[in-house]
Amino acid sequence: MGIKILGMGCYLPEQTLTNDDFTRFVDTNDEWIRTRTGIVERRMAGWEPTWYMGSEAAKKAIAKAGISPEEVGLVIGCSVTSDFHTPSIASVIQYETGAVNAAAFDVNAACSGFVYALDTARRFLETDDSLKYVLVVAAEALSRFVDFADRSTCILFGDGAAAAVIEKSDKPFTSALCSDGSGARLLYARTVNIAEEVKLESDFDDGFPEKRLHKLYQDGKEVYKFATKALPKAFHLAADKAGIAPEDIDWFVPHQANVRIIETAAKNLGVPMDKFIVTLDHYGNTSSVSIPLALCESIEKGVIRRGQKLALIGFGAGLTYAGAIFEY
Ligand code: COA
């Protein structure tokens, strides 16, 4: 059993931060950021809570799908930058959208989150006959977690939300969900800073390099190396299950972290770059939002059309990576 994306919606905060804006906080310049990452500008949440951005995207997705919120049976939220440790962002969005008959929970698989959530949605749809529609919502406010004193990370990230209403389909769907926890210390943000707040009275060292309170830490070089291998691997693991070759895919929708990572993945897959959707120039890395945002924008622009075969491939903190192949 496969899935069909019935409708999508996205929300982008109004505030835009250009590369030049960063020269006010850190020693950087537009040329370095463009050539090393491909990013030109990104959106920054101002007053908007993460749940608000997610709810707005979700309402648009429900409207696009042409269903009523009461028909949604499950809301799956994806966020690494939720406003709360608890409740789940999905519960808040369930209420805000009027999806009164839905169960709600979050999936945290970092930037691979949307692919993980899509696969989870499919499994629920397959095993629960009474479930008609699943609402998957990704929402992120990375700007509240990045360290604006760290020039190698703060320039990479952006905020926003994107959502999709999913239903069953008889078209094939294959996926692969993967994780390599040995890389957990390469990219993380603590919920509490042990060194500063808890002051453990022991010599225990958890191996996570310390960082300013609750801020994102990244070993950029190691994550880069991982990412260039993870994207092709995520595709092949999903594709091999159904005997699909790269040339069978109409559109690759990769996680939008760095255009050089995408170019290397395209080369390794033997696929021309014009088969890859790239939106990171305007939005930066929006973590779990990046894939559904790229998907939503490409659908709205008429680039991705019904009947085309898509490969969604993501990677992120964990280190996680995941691929899903299905027809739009
Ligand atoms: N502006 C100017 N110079 C910068 C800079 C910035 N914003 N950030 C780093 N630099 C400097 C470094 O300090 C270093 O200077 P040095 O040679 O004097 O020490 C130099 O640029 C090169 O740094 P390096 O880390 O080798 O750059 P890079 O080409 O590897 O690019 C990243 C850095 C972070 C862009 C790259 O490693 C990357 O994209 N990693 C993966 C990140 C990712 O995908 N994360 C998301 C996972 S979901």
Short mmCIF file of C-alpha atoms and ligand atoms in Angstrom, two decimals:
data_model
loop_
_atom_site.label_atom_id
_atom_site.label_comp_id
_atom_site.label_asym_id
_atom_site.label_seq_id
_atom_site.Cartn_x
_atom_site.Cartn_y
_atom_site.Cartn_z
CA MET A 1 0.00 0.00 0.00
CA GLY A 2 1.23 3.49 -0.83
CA ILE A 3 0.30 7.07 -0.03
CA LYS A 4 -1.03 10.04 -1.90
CA ILE A 5 -0.31 13.63 -0.91
CA LEU A 6 -3.76 15.21 -1.19
CA GLY A 7 -2.79 18.77 -0.35
CA MET A 8 0.12 20.79 1.01
CA GLY A 9 0.57 24.17 2.67
CA CYS A 10 3.46 26.19 4.03
CA TYR A 11 4.09 29.18 6.25
CA LEU A 12 7.10 31.46 6.07
CA PRO A 13 7.78 34.20 8.60
CA GLU A 14 7.96 37.68 7.04
CA GLN A 15 11.37 38.62 8.37
CA THR A 16 14.22 37.89 5.95
CA LEU A 17 17.88 37.81 6.94
CA THR A 18 20.31 38.25 4.04
CA ASN A 19 23.93 37.16 4.10
CA ASP A 20 24.95 40.78 4.47
CA ASP A 21 22.83 41.07 7.64
CA PHE A 22 25.14 38.54 9.34
CA THR A 23 28.13 40.86 8.98
CA ARG A 24 26.56 42.79 11.89
CA PHE A 25 27.07 39.83 14.30
CA VAL A 26 30.00 37.81 12.99
CA ASP A 27 33.08 38.06 10.80
CA THR A 28 31.63 36.79 7.52
CA ASN A 29 30.66 37.97 4.06
CA ASP A 30 28.11 37.27 1.33
CA GLU A 31 30.66 35.71 -1.01
CA TRP A 32 31.86 33.13 1.57
CA ILE A 33 28.32 32.08 2.45
CA ARG A 34 27.15 31.85 -1.19
CA THR A 35 30.13 29.91 -2.45
CA ARG A 36 30.44 27.53 0.55
CA THR A 37 26.72 26.86 1.04
CA GLY A 38 24.59 28.27 -1.81
CA ILE A 39 22.48 30.20 0.71
CA VAL A 40 21.53 33.80 -0.09
CA GLU A 41 18.83 34.56 2.48
CA ARG A 42 16.63 32.84 5.05
CA ARG A 43 13.43 33.57 6.99
CA MET A 44 13.53 34.26 10.72
CA ALA A 45 10.57 33.79 13.06
CA GLY A 46 9.90 36.97 15.00
CA TRP A 47 6.79 36.87 17.19
CA GLU A 48 5.62 33.54 15.70
CA PRO A 49 5.81 30.49 17.98
CA THR A 50 6.79 27.27 16.20
CA TRP A 51 3.31 25.81 16.78
CA TYR A 52 1.73 28.87 15.16
CA MET A 53 3.76 28.47 11.97
CA GLY A 54 2.87 24.77 11.93
CA SER A 55 -0.83 25.48 12.44
CA GLU A 56 -0.93 28.02 9.61
CA ALA A 57 0.76 25.58 7.23
CA ALA A 58 -1.59 22.81 8.38
CA LYS A 59 -4.74 24.89 7.79
CA LYS A 60 -3.59 25.60 4.23
CA ALA A 61 -2.84 21.91 3.62
CA ILE A 62 -6.31 20.90 4.87
CA ALA A 63 -7.93 23.54 2.63
CA LYS A 64 -5.86 22.41 -0.39
CA ALA A 65 -6.81 18.78 0.28
CA GLY A 66 -10.48 19.79 0.22
CA ILE A 67 -11.34 17.90 3.40
CA SER A 68 -12.76 19.05 6.71
CA PRO A 69 -10.48 19.09 9.79
CA GLU A 70 -12.84 16.64 11.55
CA GLU A 71 -11.88 14.00 8.97
CA VAL A 72 -8.21 14.01 10.02
CA GLY A 73 -7.58 10.90 12.12
CA LEU A 74 -3.94 11.49 13.05
CA VAL A 75 -1.65 14.49 13.34
CA ILE A 76 2.10 13.78 13.26
CA GLY A 77 4.30 16.73 14.16
CA CYS A 78 7.99 17.03 13.30
CA SER A 79 10.17 19.57 15.03
CA VAL A 80 13.54 19.87 16.70
CA THR A 81 12.69 23.39 17.85
CA SER A 82 9.30 22.96 19.47
CA ASP A 83 8.09 25.63 21.90
CA PHE A 84 7.57 22.95 24.53
CA HIS A 85 9.22 19.80 25.87
CA THR A 86 5.62 18.76 26.36
CA PRO A 87 2.90 18.81 24.99
CA SER A 88 3.74 17.66 21.50
CA ILE A 89 3.54 20.26 18.77
CA ALA A 90 1.05 17.89 17.11
CA SER A 91 -1.39 18.25 20.03
CA VAL A 92 -1.31 22.04 19.82
CA ILE A 93 -1.78 21.93 16.04
CA GLN A 94 -4.61 19.41 16.39
CA TYR A 95 -6.50 21.93 18.53
CA GLU A 96 -5.62 24.95 16.38
CA THR A 97 -6.75 23.29 13.17
CA GLY A 98 -9.98 21.86 14.64
CA ALA A 99 -8.87 18.27 13.95
CA VAL A 100 -10.98 17.18 16.92
CA ASN A 101 -11.09 13.49 15.99
CA ALA A 102 -7.35 13.04 15.56
CA ALA A 103 -4.69 11.35 17.65
CA ALA A 104 -1.53 13.44 17.92
CA PHE A 105 2.16 12.83 18.52
CA ASP A 106 5.56 14.09 17.40
CA VAL A 107 8.41 12.43 15.57
CA ASN A 108 11.89 13.77 16.21
CA ALA A 109 14.30 12.52 13.57
CA ALA A 110 15.84 15.96 13.04
CA CYS A 111 16.14 16.99 9.39
CA SER A 112 15.02 13.51 8.27
CA GLY A 113 11.83 14.04 10.30
CA PHE A 114 9.38 14.55 7.44
CA VAL A 115 10.49 11.36 5.67
CA TYR A 116 10.22 9.43 8.95
CA ALA A 117 6.76 10.95 9.56
CA LEU A 118 5.56 10.13 6.05
CA ASP A 119 6.61 6.53 6.48
CA THR A 120 4.91 6.43 9.90
CA ALA A 121 1.74 7.88 8.36
CA ARG A 122 1.76 5.16 5.72
CA ARG A 123 2.08 2.42 8.32
CA PHE A 124 -0.87 3.82 10.30
CA LEU A 125 -2.98 4.11 7.15
CA GLU A 126 -2.12 0.53 6.20
CA THR A 127 -3.04 -0.99 9.55
CA ASP A 128 -6.06 1.11 10.57
CA ASP A 129 -9.03 0.82 8.21
CA SER A 130 -10.95 3.57 10.00
CA LEU A 131 -8.16 6.10 9.34
CA LYS A 132 -8.77 8.20 6.22
CA TYR A 133 -6.39 11.14 6.45
CA VAL A 134 -3.13 11.84 8.26
CA LEU A 135 -1.86 15.38 8.67
CA VAL A 136 1.95 15.60 8.77
CA VAL A 137 3.26 18.97 9.94
CA ALA A 138 6.88 20.12 10.12
CA ALA A 139 7.60 23.40 11.89
CA GLU A 140 10.91 24.88 12.96
CA ALA A 141 12.36 28.01 14.52
CA LEU A 142 16.08 27.23 14.32
CA SER A 143 16.87 30.91 14.90
CA ARG A 144 15.95 30.43 18.58
CA PHE A 145 18.62 27.73 19.00
CA VAL A 146 21.54 28.78 16.83
CA ASP A 147 24.47 30.56 18.40
CA PHE A 148 24.65 33.93 16.66
CA ALA A 149 28.28 34.20 17.80
CA ASP A 150 29.28 31.06 15.84
CA ARG A 151 29.80 32.06 12.21
CA SER A 152 30.12 28.51 10.93
CA THR A 153 26.59 27.51 12.06
CA CYS A 154 24.42 30.63 12.42
CA ILE A 155 24.52 31.44 8.71
CA LEU A 156 23.13 28.02 7.73
CA PHE A 157 19.68 27.89 9.26
CA GLY A 158 16.21 29.37 8.71
CA ASP A 159 12.64 29.10 10.02
CA GLY A 160 9.25 28.12 8.62
CA ALA A 161 6.65 25.36 8.41
CA ALA A 162 5.13 23.00 5.86
CA ALA A 163 2.35 20.44 6.08
CA ALA A 164 0.78 17.67 4.03
CA VAL A 165 -2.52 15.78 4.14
CA ILE A 166 -1.90 12.12 3.30
CA GLU A 167 -4.32 9.41 2.24
CA LYS A 168 -4.01 5.79 1.12
CA SER A 169 -3.08 4.96 -2.44
CA ASP A 170 -2.63 1.74 -4.40
CA LYS A 171 0.54 3.14 -6.03
CA PRO A 172 3.88 1.76 -4.78
CA PHE A 173 5.75 3.39 -1.90
CA THR A 174 9.18 2.31 -0.70
CA SER A 175 11.24 3.78 2.06
CA ALA A 176 14.31 3.35 4.25
CA LEU A 177 14.68 4.88 7.71
CA CYS A 178 18.23 4.83 9.09
CA SER A 179 20.27 6.11 12.01
CA ASP A 180 23.91 6.08 13.03
CA GLY A 181 23.95 7.08 16.70
CA SER A 182 27.74 7.05 16.79
CA GLY A 183 27.42 10.53 15.24
CA ALA A 184 25.02 11.91 17.87
CA ARG A 185 27.77 14.12 19.32
CA LEU A 186 28.46 15.81 15.97
CA LEU A 187 25.24 17.84 15.87
CA TYR A 188 23.10 18.59 18.88
CA ALA A 189 21.42 21.13 21.15
CA ARG A 190 20.95 20.32 24.84
CA THR A 191 17.62 20.72 26.60
CA VAL A 192 19.52 21.78 29.71
CA ASN A 193 23.17 22.68 29.85
CA ILE A 194 24.65 20.23 32.30
CA ALA A 195 27.85 22.16 32.87
CA GLU A 196 26.15 25.48 33.56
CA GLU A 197 22.87 24.48 35.15
CA VAL A 198 23.09 21.11 36.82
CA LYS A 199 26.75 21.09 37.87
CA LEU A 200 26.91 17.34 38.30
CA GLU A 201 28.97 16.45 41.30
CA SER A 202 30.88 13.73 39.52
CA ASP A 203 33.59 13.45 36.93
CA PHE A 204 31.16 11.97 34.44
CA ASP A 205 31.77 13.33 30.97
CA ASP A 206 29.00 12.53 28.52
CA GLY A 207 31.23 13.27 25.55
CA PHE A 208 29.03 16.03 24.16
CA PRO A 209 31.28 19.09 23.74
CA GLU A 210 29.97 21.96 25.84
CA LYS A 211 28.32 24.85 24.17
CA ARG A 212 26.57 28.04 25.20
CA LEU A 213 23.28 27.36 26.94
CA HIS A 214 20.88 25.34 24.77
CA LYS A 215 22.63 26.40 21.57
CA LEU A 216 23.23 24.26 18.52
CA TYR A 217 26.64 22.61 18.28
CA GLN A 218 27.90 21.24 14.96
CA ASP A 219 31.09 19.67 13.70
CA GLY A 220 30.51 20.98 10.19
CA LYS A 221 33.26 19.04 8.44
CA GLU A 222 32.23 15.65 9.86
CA VAL A 223 28.53 16.29 9.18
CA TYR A 224 29.44 17.30 5.62
CA LYS A 225 31.31 14.03 5.03
CA PHE A 226 28.41 12.03 6.45
CA ALA A 227 25.81 13.95 4.42
CA THR A 228 27.45 13.41 1.03
CA LYS A 229 27.34 9.64 1.61
CA ALA A 230 23.97 9.55 3.41
CA LEU A 231 21.90 11.07 0.59
CA PRO A 232 22.82 8.52 -2.12
CA LYS A 233 22.64 5.71 0.46
CA ALA A 234 19.13 6.75 1.55
CA PHE A 235 18.03 6.69 -2.08
CA HIS A 236 19.56 3.30 -2.89
CA LEU A 237 18.23 1.64 0.29
CA ALA A 238 14.69 2.75 -0.57
CA ALA A 239 15.00 2.23 -4.34
CA ASP A 240 16.54 -1.25 -4.22
CA LYS A 241 13.42 -2.56 -2.44
CA ALA A 242 11.42 -1.94 -5.62
CA GLY A 243 14.10 -2.24 -8.28
CA ILE A 244 13.98 1.49 -9.01
CA ALA A 245 16.96 3.17 -10.71
CA PRO A 246 17.92 6.85 -10.36
CA GLU A 247 16.83 7.47 -13.98
CA ASP A 248 13.27 6.33 -13.10
CA ILE A 249 12.87 9.33 -10.78
CA ASP A 250 11.32 12.56 -12.08
CA TRP A 251 12.32 14.70 -9.10
CA PHE A 252 14.76 14.27 -6.25
CA VAL A 253 13.74 16.38 -3.25
CA PRO A 254 16.78 16.38 -0.95
CA HIS A 255 17.25 17.92 2.49
CA GLN A 256 18.28 21.52 1.86
CA ALA A 257 21.45 22.02 3.91
CA ASN A 258 24.22 22.98 1.51
CA VAL A 259 24.12 23.03 -2.31
CA ARG A 260 27.59 21.43 -2.41
CA ILE A 261 26.22 18.42 -0.52
CA ILE A 262 23.38 18.13 -3.05
CA GLU A 263 25.78 18.49 -6.00
CA THR A 264 28.01 15.72 -4.64
CA ALA A 265 24.99 13.48 -4.06
CA ALA A 266 23.77 14.13 -7.61
CA LYS A 267 27.20 13.22 -8.99
CA ASN A 268 27.37 10.04 -6.90
CA LEU A 269 23.91 9.02 -8.07
CA GLY A 270 24.77 9.83 -11.70
CA VAL A 271 21.81 12.20 -11.93
CA PRO A 272 21.93 15.71 -13.47
CA MET A 273 21.43 18.59 -11.01
CA ASP A 274 18.33 19.76 -12.90
CA LYS A 275 16.48 16.73 -11.49
CA PHE A 276 17.12 18.04 -7.97
CA ILE A 277 14.80 20.56 -6.35
CA VAL A 278 16.90 23.28 -4.69
CA THR A 279 15.29 25.99 -2.56
CA LEU A 280 17.98 26.53 0.06
CA ASP A 281 19.14 29.74 -1.62
CA HIS A 282 16.04 31.50 -0.24
CA TYR A 283 15.33 29.55 2.94
CA GLY A 284 18.62 28.06 4.20
CA ASN A 285 18.43 24.85 6.21
CA THR A 286 15.01 24.66 7.87
CA SER A 287 15.61 21.17 9.32
CA SER A 288 12.50 18.95 9.13
CA VAL A 289 10.70 21.66 7.11
CA SER A 290 13.21 21.74 4.28
CA ILE A 291 11.91 18.74 2.29
CA PRO A 292 8.15 19.48 2.60
CA LEU A 293 8.77 23.19 1.95
CA ALA A 294 10.68 22.38 -1.25
CA LEU A 295 7.92 19.94 -2.20
CA CYS A 296 5.11 22.40 -1.46
CA GLU A 297 6.74 25.25 -3.37
CA SER A 298 7.49 23.06 -6.39
CA ILE A 299 3.92 21.77 -6.47
CA GLU A 300 2.51 25.31 -6.21
CA LYS A 301 4.78 26.46 -9.07
CA GLY A 302 3.64 23.53 -11.23
CA VAL A 303 7.18 22.08 -11.38
CA ILE A 304 6.13 18.85 -9.66
CA ARG A 305 2.99 17.42 -11.27
CA ARG A 306 0.58 14.55 -10.59
CA GLY A 307 1.87 11.18 -11.76
CA GLN A 308 5.55 12.08 -11.39
CA LYS A 309 7.84 9.85 -9.37
CA LEU A 310 9.53 11.51 -6.38
CA ALA A 311 12.50 10.55 -4.24
CA LEU A 312 12.63 12.38 -0.91
CA ILE A 313 16.06 11.99 0.68
CA GLY A 314 17.08 13.47 4.01
CA PHE A 315 19.81 13.45 6.64
CA GLY A 316 20.28 15.17 9.95
CA ALA A 317 21.17 15.06 13.62
CA GLY A 318 21.19 11.61 15.13
CA LEU A 319 22.77 11.08 12.76
CA THR A 320 19.65 10.05 10.86
CA TYR A 321 19.07 9.56 7.16
CA ALA A 322 16.01 8.42 5.25
CA GLY A 323 14.55 8.01 1.79
CA ALA A 324 11.02 7.63 0.45
CA ILE A 325 10.00 6.98 -3.15
CA PHE A 326 6.42 7.38 -4.38
CA GLU A 327 4.26 8.98 -7.03
CA TYR A 328 2.90 12.49 -6.47
N1 COA B 1 32.26 33.26 7.07
C1 COA B 1 33.56 33.34 6.79
N2 COA B 1 34.43 32.38 7.12
C2 COA B 1 33.94 31.30 7.76
C3 COA B 1 32.59 31.16 8.09
C4 COA B 1 31.74 32.21 7.72
N3 COA B 1 30.40 32.17 7.98
N4 COA B 1 32.41 29.98 8.73
C5 COA B 1 33.60 29.39 8.79
N5 COA B 1 34.54 30.18 8.22
C6 COA B 1 35.96 29.95 8.07
C7 COA B 1 36.50 28.93 9.06
O1 COA B 1 36.77 29.56 10.31
C8 COA B 1 37.75 28.49 8.36
O2 COA B 1 38.74 29.45 8.56
P1 COA B 1 40.27 29.02 8.82
O3 COA B 1 40.67 28.28 7.56
O4 COA B 1 40.94 30.31 8.99
O5 COA B 1 40.23 28.15 10.02
C9 COA B 1 37.37 28.52 6.89
O6 COA B 1 36.21 29.37 6.80
C10 COA B 1 37.03 27.17 6.31
O7 COA B 1 36.17 26.52 7.21
P2 COA B 1 35.60 25.08 6.91
O8 COA B 1 34.89 24.60 8.13
O9 COA B 1 36.68 24.25 6.32
O10 COA B 1 34.54 25.44 5.78
P3 COA B 1 33.69 24.44 4.94
O11 COA B 1 33.97 24.66 3.50
O12 COA B 1 33.77 23.05 5.49
O13 COA B 1 32.22 24.96 5.22
C11 COA B 1 30.26 24.43 6.46
C12 COA B 1 31.69 24.98 6.52
C13 COA B 1 29.67 24.46 7.86
C14 COA B 1 29.45 25.32 5.54
C15 COA B 1 30.32 22.98 5.91
O14 COA B 1 31.24 22.23 6.65
C16 COA B 1 28.99 22.30 5.94
O15 COA B 1 28.09 22.64 5.20
N6 COA B 1 28.84 21.23 6.76
C17 COA B 1 27.63 20.47 6.84
C18 COA B 1 26.62 21.23 7.61
C19 COA B 1 25.24 20.65 7.48
O16 COA B 1 24.84 20.17 6.46
N7 COA B 1 24.51 20.74 8.58
C20 COA B 1 23.17 20.41 8.65
C21 COA B 1 22.94 19.00 8.99
S1 COA B 1 21.26 18.65 8.96
#
